[in-house]
Tab-separated table of C-alpha atoms and ligand atoms in Angstrom:
chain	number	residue	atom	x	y	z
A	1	UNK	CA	155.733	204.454	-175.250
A	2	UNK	CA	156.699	201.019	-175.508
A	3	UNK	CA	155.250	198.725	-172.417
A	4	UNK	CA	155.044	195.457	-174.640
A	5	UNK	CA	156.778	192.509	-171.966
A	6	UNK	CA	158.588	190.238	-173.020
A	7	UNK	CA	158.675	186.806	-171.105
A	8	UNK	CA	161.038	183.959	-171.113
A	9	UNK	CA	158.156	181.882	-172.527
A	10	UNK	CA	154.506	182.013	-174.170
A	11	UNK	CA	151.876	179.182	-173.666
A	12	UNK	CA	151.450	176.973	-177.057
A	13	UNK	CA	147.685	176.939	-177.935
A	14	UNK	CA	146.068	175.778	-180.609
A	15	UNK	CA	143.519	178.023	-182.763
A	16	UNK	CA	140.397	177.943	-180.534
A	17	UNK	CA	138.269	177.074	-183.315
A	18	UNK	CA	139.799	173.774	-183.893
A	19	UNK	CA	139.182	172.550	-179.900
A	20	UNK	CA	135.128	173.563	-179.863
A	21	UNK	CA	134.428	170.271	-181.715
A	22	UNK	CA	136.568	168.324	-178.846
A	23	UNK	CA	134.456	170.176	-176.219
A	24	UNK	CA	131.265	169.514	-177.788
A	25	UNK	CA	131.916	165.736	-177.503
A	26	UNK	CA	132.751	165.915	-173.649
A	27	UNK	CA	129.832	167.769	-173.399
A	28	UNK	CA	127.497	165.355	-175.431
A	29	UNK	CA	129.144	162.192	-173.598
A	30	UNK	CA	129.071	163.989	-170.314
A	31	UNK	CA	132.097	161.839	-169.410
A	32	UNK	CA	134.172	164.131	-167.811
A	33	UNK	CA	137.001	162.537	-166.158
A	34	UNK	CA	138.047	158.454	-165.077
A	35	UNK	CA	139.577	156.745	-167.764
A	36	UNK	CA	136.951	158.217	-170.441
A	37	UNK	CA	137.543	158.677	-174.514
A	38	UNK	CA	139.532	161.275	-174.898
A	39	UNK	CA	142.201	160.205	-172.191
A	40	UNK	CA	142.318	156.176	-174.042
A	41	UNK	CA	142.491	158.319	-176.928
A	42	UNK	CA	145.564	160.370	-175.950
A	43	UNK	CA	147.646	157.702	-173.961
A	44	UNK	CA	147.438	155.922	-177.335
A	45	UNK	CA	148.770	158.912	-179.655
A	46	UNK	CA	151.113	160.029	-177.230
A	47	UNK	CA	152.606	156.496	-177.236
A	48	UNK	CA	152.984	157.083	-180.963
A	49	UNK	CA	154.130	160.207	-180.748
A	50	UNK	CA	157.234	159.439	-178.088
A	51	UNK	CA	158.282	156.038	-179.488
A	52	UNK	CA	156.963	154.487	-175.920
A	53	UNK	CA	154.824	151.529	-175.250
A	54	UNK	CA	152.883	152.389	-172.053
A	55	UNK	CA	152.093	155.492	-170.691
A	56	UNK	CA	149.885	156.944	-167.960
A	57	UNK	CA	148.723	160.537	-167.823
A	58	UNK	CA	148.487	162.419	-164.600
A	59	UNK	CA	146.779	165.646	-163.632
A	60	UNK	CA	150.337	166.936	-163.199
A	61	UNK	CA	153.987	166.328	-163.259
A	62	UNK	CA	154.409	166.180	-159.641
A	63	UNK	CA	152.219	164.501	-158.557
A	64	UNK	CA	153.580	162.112	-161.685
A	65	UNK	CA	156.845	162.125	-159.566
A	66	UNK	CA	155.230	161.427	-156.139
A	67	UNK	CA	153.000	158.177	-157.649
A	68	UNK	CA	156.082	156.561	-159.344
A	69	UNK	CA	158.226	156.795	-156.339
A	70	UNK	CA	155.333	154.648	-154.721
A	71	UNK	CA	154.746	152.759	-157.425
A	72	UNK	CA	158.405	150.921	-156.837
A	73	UNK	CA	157.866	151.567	-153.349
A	74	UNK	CA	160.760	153.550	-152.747
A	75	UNK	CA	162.175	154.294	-149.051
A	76	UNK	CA	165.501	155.265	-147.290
A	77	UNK	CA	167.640	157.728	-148.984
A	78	UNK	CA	167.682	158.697	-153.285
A	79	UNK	CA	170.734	160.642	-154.753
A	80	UNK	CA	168.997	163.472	-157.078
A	81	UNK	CA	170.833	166.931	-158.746
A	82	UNK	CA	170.366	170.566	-156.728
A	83	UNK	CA	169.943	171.917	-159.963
A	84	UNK	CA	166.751	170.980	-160.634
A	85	UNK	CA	162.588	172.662	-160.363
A	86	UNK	CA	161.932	172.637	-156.563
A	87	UNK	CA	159.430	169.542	-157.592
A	88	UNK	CA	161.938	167.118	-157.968
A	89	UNK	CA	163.265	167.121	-154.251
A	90	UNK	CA	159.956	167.962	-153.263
A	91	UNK	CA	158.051	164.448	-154.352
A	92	UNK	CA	160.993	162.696	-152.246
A	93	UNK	CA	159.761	165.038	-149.537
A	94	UNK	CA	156.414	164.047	-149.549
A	95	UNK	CA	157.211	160.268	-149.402
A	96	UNK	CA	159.041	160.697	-146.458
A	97	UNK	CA	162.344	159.575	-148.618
A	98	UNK	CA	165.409	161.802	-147.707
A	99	UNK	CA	167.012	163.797	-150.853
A	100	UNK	CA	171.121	163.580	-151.264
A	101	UNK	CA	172.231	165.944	-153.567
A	102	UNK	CA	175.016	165.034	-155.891
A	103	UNK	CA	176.864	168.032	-157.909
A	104	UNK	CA	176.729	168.133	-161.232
A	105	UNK	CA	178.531	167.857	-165.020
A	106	UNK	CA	179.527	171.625	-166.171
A	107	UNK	CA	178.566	170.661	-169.977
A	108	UNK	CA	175.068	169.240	-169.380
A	109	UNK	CA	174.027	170.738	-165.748
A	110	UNK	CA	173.175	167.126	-165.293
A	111	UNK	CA	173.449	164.835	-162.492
A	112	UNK	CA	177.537	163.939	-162.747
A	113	UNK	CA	177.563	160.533	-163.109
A	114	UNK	CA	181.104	160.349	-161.859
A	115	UNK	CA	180.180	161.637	-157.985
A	116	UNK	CA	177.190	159.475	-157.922
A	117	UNK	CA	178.752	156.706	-156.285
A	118	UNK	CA	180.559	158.796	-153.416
A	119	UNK	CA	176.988	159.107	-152.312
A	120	UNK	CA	175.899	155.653	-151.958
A	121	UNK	CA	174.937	154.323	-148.484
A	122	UNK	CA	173.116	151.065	-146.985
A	123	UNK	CA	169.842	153.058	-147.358
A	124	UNK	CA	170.516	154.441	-150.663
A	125	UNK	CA	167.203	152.846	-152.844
A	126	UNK	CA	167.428	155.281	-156.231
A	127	UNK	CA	168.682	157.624	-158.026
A	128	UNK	CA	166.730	160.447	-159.743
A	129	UNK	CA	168.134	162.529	-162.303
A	130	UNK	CA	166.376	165.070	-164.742
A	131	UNK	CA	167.370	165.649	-168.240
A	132	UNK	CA	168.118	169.323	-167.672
A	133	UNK	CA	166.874	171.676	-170.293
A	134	UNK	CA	165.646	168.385	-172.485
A	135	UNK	CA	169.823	167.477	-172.666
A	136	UNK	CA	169.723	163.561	-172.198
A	137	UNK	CA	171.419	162.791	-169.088
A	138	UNK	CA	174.652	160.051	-169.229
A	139	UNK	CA	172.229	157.200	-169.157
A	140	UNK	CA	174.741	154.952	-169.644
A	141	UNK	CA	176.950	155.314	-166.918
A	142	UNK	CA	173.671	156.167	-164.337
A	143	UNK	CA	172.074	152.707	-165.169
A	144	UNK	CA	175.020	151.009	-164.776
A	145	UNK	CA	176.251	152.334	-161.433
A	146	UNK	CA	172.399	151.387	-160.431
A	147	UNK	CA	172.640	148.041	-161.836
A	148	UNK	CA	175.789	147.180	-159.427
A	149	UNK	CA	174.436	148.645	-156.508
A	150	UNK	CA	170.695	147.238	-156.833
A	151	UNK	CA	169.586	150.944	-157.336
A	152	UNK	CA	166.636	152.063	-159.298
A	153	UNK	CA	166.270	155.072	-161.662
A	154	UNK	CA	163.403	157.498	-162.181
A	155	UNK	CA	164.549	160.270	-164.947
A	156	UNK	CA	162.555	163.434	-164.096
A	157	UNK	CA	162.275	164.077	-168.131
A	158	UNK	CA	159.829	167.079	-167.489
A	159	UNK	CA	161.914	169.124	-170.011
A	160	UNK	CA	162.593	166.140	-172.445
A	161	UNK	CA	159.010	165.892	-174.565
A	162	UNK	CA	160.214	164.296	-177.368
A	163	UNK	CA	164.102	164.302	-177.276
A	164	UNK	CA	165.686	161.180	-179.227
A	165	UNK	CA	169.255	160.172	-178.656
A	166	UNK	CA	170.768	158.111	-181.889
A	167	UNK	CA	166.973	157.668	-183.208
A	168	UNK	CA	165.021	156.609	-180.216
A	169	UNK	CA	163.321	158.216	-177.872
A	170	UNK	CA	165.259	158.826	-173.915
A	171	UNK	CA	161.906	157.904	-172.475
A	172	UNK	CA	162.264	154.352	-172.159
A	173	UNK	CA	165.479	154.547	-169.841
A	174	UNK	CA	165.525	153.542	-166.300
A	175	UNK	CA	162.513	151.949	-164.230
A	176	UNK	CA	160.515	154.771	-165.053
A	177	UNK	CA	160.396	158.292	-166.664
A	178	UNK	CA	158.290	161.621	-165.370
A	179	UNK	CA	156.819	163.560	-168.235
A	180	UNK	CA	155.479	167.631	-167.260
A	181	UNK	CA	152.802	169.196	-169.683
A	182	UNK	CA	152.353	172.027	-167.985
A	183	UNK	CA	151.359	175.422	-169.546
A	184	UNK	CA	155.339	176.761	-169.698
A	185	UNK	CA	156.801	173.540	-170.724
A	186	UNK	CA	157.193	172.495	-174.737
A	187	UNK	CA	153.884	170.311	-174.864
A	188	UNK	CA	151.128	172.123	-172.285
A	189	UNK	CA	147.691	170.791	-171.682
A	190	UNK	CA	147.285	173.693	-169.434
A	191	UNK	CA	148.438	171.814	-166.559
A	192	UNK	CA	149.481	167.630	-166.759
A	193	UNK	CA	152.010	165.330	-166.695
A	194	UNK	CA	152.772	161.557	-166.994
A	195	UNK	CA	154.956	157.969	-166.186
A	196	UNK	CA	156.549	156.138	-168.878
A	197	UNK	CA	156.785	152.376	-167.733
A	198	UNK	CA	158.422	149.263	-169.202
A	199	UNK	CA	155.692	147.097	-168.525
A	200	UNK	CA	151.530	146.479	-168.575
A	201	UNK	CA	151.602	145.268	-165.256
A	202	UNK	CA	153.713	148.522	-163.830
A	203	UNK	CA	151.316	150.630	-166.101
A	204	UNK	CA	148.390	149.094	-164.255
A	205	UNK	CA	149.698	149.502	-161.119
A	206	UNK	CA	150.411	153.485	-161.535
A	207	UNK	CA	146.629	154.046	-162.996
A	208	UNK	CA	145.402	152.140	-159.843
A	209	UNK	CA	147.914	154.662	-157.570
A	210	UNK	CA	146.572	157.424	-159.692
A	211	UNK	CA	142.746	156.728	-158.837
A	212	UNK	CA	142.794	156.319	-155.005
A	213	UNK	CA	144.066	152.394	-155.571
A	214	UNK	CA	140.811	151.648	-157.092
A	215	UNK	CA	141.117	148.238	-158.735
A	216	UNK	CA	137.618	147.174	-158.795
A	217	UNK	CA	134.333	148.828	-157.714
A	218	UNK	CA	135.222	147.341	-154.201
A	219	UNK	CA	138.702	146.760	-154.469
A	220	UNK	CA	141.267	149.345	-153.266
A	221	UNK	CA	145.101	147.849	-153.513
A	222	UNK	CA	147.366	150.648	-151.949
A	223	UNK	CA	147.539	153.658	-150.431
A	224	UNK	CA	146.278	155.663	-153.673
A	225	UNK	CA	146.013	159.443	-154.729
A	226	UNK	CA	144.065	161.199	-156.649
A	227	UNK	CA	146.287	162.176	-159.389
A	228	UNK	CA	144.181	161.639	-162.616
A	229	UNK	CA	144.043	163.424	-166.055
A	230	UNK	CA	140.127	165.103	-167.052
A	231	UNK	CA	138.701	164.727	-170.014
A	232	UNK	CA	139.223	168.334	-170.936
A	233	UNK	CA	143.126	168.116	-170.573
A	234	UNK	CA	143.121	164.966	-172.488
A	235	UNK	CA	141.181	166.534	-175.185
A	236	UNK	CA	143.429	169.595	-175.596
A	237	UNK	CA	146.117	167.576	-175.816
A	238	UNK	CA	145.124	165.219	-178.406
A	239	UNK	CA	144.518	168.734	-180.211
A	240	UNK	CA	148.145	170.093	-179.196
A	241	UNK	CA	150.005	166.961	-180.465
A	242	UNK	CA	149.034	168.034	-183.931
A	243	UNK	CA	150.846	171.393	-183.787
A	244	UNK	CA	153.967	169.775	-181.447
A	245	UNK	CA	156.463	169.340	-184.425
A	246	UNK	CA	155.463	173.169	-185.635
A	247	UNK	CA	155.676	174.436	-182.091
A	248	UNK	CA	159.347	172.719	-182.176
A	249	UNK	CA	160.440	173.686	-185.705
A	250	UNK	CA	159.480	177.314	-184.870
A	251	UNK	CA	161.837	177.034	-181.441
A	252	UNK	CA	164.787	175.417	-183.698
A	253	UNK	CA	164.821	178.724	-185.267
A	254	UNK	CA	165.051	180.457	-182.079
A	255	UNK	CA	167.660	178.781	-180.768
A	256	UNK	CA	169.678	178.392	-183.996
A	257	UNK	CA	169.742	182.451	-184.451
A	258	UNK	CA	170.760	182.554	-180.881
A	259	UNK	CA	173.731	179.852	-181.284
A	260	UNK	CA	174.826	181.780	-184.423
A	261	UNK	CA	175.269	185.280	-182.516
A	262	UNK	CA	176.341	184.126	-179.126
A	263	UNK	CA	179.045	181.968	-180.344
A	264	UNK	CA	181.687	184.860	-180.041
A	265	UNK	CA	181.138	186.754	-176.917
A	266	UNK	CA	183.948	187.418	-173.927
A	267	UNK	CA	182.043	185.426	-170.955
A	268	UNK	CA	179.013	184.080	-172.274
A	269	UNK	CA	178.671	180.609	-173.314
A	270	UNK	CA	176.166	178.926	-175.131
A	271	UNK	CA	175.514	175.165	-174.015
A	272	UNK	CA	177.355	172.706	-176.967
A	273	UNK	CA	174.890	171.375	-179.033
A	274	UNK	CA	174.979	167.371	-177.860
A	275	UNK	CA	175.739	164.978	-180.831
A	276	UNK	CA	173.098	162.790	-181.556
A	277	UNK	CA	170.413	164.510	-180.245
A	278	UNK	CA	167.231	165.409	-181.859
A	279	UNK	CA	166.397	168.153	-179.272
A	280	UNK	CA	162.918	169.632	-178.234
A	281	UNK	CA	164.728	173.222	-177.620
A	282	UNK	CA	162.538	173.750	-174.608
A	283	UNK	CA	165.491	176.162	-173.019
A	284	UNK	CA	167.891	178.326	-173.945
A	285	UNK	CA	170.402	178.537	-171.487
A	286	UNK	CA	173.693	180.715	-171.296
A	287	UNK	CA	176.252	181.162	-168.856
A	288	UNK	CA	177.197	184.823	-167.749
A	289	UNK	CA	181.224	184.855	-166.272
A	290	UNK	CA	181.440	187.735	-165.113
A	291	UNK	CA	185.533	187.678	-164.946
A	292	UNK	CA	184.894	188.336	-168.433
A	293	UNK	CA	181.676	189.625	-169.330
A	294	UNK	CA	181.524	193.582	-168.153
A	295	UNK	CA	177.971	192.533	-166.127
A	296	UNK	CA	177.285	189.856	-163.996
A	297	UNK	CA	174.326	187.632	-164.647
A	298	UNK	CA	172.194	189.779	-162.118
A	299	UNK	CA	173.448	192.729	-163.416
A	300	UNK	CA	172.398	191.423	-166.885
A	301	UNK	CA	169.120	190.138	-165.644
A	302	UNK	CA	168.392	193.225	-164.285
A	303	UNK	CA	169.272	195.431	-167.818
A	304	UNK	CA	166.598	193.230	-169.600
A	305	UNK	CA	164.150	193.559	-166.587
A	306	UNK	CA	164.296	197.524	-167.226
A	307	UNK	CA	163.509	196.836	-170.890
A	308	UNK	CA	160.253	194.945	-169.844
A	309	UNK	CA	162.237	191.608	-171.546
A	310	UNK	CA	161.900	188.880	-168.627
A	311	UNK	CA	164.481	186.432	-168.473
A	312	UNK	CA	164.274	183.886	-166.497
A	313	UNK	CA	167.484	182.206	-163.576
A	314	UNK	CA	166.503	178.659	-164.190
A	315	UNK	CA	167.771	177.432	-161.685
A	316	UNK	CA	168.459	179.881	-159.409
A	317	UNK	CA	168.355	179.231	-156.418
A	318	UNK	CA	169.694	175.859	-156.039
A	319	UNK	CA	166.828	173.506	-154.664
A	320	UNK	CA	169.277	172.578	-151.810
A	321	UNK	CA	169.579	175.851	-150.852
A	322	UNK	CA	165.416	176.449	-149.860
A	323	UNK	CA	165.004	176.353	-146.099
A	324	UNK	CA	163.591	172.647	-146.207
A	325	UNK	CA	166.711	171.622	-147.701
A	326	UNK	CA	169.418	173.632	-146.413
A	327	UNK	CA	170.702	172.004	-143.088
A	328	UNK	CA	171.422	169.059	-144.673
A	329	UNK	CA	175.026	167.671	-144.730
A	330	UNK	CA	174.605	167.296	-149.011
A	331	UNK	CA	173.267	170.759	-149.510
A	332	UNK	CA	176.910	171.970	-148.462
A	333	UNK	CA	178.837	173.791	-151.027
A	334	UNK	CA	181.417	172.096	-150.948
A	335	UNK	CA	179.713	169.224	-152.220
A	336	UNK	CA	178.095	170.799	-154.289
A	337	UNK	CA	181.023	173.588	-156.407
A	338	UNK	CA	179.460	172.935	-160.052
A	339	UNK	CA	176.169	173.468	-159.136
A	340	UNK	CA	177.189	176.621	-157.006
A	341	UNK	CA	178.907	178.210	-159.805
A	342	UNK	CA	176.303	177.442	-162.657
A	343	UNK	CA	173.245	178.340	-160.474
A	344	UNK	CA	175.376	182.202	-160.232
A	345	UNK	CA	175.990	182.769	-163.744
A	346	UNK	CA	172.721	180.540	-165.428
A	347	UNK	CA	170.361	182.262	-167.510
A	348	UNK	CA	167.148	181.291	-170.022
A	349	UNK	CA	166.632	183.636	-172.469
A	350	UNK	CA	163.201	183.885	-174.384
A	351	UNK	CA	162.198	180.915	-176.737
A	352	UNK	CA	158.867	180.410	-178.226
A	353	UNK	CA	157.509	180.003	-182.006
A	354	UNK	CA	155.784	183.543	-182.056
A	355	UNK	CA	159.013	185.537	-180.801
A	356	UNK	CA	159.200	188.241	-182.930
A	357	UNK	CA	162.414	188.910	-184.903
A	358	UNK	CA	162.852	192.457	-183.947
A	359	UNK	CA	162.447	191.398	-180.520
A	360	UNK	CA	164.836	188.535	-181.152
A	361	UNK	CA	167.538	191.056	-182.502
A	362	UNK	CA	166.422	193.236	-179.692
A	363	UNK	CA	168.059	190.630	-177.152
A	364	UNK	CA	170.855	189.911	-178.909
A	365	UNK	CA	171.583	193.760	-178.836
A	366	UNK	CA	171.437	193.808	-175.598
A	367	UNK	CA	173.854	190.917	-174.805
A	368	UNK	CA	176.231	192.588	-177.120
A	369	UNK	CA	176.097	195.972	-176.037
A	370	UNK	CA	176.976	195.445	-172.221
A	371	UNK	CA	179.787	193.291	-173.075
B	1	PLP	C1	157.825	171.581	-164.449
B	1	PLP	C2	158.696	170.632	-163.741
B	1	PLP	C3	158.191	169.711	-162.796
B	1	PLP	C4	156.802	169.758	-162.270
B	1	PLP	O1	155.828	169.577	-163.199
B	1	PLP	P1	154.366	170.184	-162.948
B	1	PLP	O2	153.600	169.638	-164.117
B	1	PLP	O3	154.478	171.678	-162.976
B	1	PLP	O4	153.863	169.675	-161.661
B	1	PLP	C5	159.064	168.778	-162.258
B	1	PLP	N1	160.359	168.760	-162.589
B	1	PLP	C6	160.887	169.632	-163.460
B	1	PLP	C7	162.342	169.543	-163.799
B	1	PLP	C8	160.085	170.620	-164.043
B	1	PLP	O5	160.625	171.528	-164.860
């Protein structure tokens, strides 16, 4: 009997061995958390490592997202995609900022930059668009609609550890960029995150958000949260940026055996490969149509869930469809017809380094055979 599961993703770790000697210096030190060695030491190689000048690590990605939309002290209302993690709408929740969703661009599954004005109102303050599946977003066209409007942009690039367009890095776009290392993303330090900013004096300002305001032993400058990186995250993931460009390479494979054998299949479609881009392949993403695929994507899904493979509807439902969101005039379908369609027919198929080939040809199989 074969009971072996399969699972869209596996956690990266490193060899145990090689973090003991990491975790004997917190130990020694005893400096567990606030600003000690290991997190100076990994702000400054992850800087190196992204092509990005300041950077400020954060127990998580959302809570990332909720400190940089106070950190530009954002209010009123911020255009952001459906098709998104529920984390995303849910930071503008919990800064009392209301969420417009804007439909998005069938290629990418990004924000479309060409319905992003429509949106635009007297309390409109941002925008916030993710780089979906580590695809850069159309930068271009986002800034400048938030240049003529006085709009800022945060880039939710929780799937985009990494990603270069043309040679640099995507991270130093907008006002500020969201980074997720948690344990099923790319880069993991079990659970973590971070904000990319421009400037010292914004970096400075997020680490005193991050800490409760603190500023001083006796100085407290804003309405601060608790959002900081320990020691033992920053440690692992000093460690894990030594094996990032292996853990890629190995998912380039991956994704490159997919590409080959999906190319040519009645109703599924393989996302282009974007020109230019030196990807992270965090995802891999296909689109089921069933007018011309036998199965339907949930018929599909559920064929792979009988073989103990685990494949995942990112993103499925759309965040404006969760109870919170729903009512709300820009969680309408007919607003929303891209997003509709893709979030019916998405689905991520398994992608890690250590996916074994006969498992590999397994899925494949699969997709073939119910065609
Ligand atoms: C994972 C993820 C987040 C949240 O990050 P956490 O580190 O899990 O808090 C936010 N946005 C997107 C798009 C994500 O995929």
């Amino acid at each position: 009997m074969n009971d072996k599961k399969i699972y869209v993703t596996e956690p990266s770790l490193p060899p145990l061995k090689e973090f003991i000697p990491y975790l004997e210096q917190i130990w020694e030190s005893k400096w567990l958390t606030n600003n000690g060695p290991f997190h100076q030491k990994f702000e400054k190689a992850l800087c190196d490592y992204l092509g990005v000048k300041h950077i400020s690590v954060f127990a998580n990605g959302t809570l990332a997202l909720v400190t940089a939309l106070q950190a530009l002290k954002i209010t009123g209302e911020v255009i952001t995609t459906p098709f998104s993690f529920v984390a995303t709408t849910h930071a503008l929740n919990w800064n009392g900022i209301k969420p417009v969703f804007c439909d998005i661009e069938p290629e990418t599954m990004n924000l479309d930059s060409e319905k992003i004005e429509s949106h635009i109102t007297p309390q409109t303050t941002a925008i916030l668009p993710v780089h979906v599946y580590g695809n850069p977003c159309n930068m271009g066209k986002i800034e400048k609609i938030a240049d003529i409007y006085g709009l800022r942009v945060i880039y939710d690039a929780a799937h985009a550890f990494g990603v270069k367009k043309n040679g640099k890095t995507i991270l130093n776009h907008g006002d500020l960029s969201i980074l997720s290392f948690h344990a099923t993303k790319v880069f993991n330090t079990f659970e973590g995150g971070a904000i990319i900013s421009k400037n010292e004096k914004m970096k400075k300002r997020i680490d005193f958000l991050k800490n409760f305001g603190f500023a001083g032993e006796v100085t407290v400058v804003g309405p601060g949260i608790n959002a900081k990186m320990n020691e033992f995250q920053a440690a692992l993931g000093l460690l894990q940026l030594k094996h990032i460009n292996k853990e890629i390479a190995g998912r380039k494979k991956i994704a490159d055996y997919y590409r080959k054998e999906l190319n040519n299949i009645n109703g599924i479609t393989v996302l282009p490969e974007i020109e230019g881009v030196k990807h992270n392949y965090s995802y891999f993403p296909i689109l089921v149509n069933k007018e011309e695929y036998r199965n339907s994507r949930d018929e599909l899904y559920n064929i792979f869930k009988e073989k103990n493979i685990y494949v995942r509807k990112y993103f499925y439902p759309l965040i404006s469809e969760f109870p919170t969101y729903r009512g709300m005039e820009s969680a309408h379908s007919d607003n929303l017809p891209v997003a509709f369609r893709v979030s019916q027919q998405i689905l991520c198929l398994p992608i890690y380094p250590g996916l074994e080939s006969n498992d590999l040809n397994k899925i494949v199989k699969i997709i073939k055979e119910y065609q």
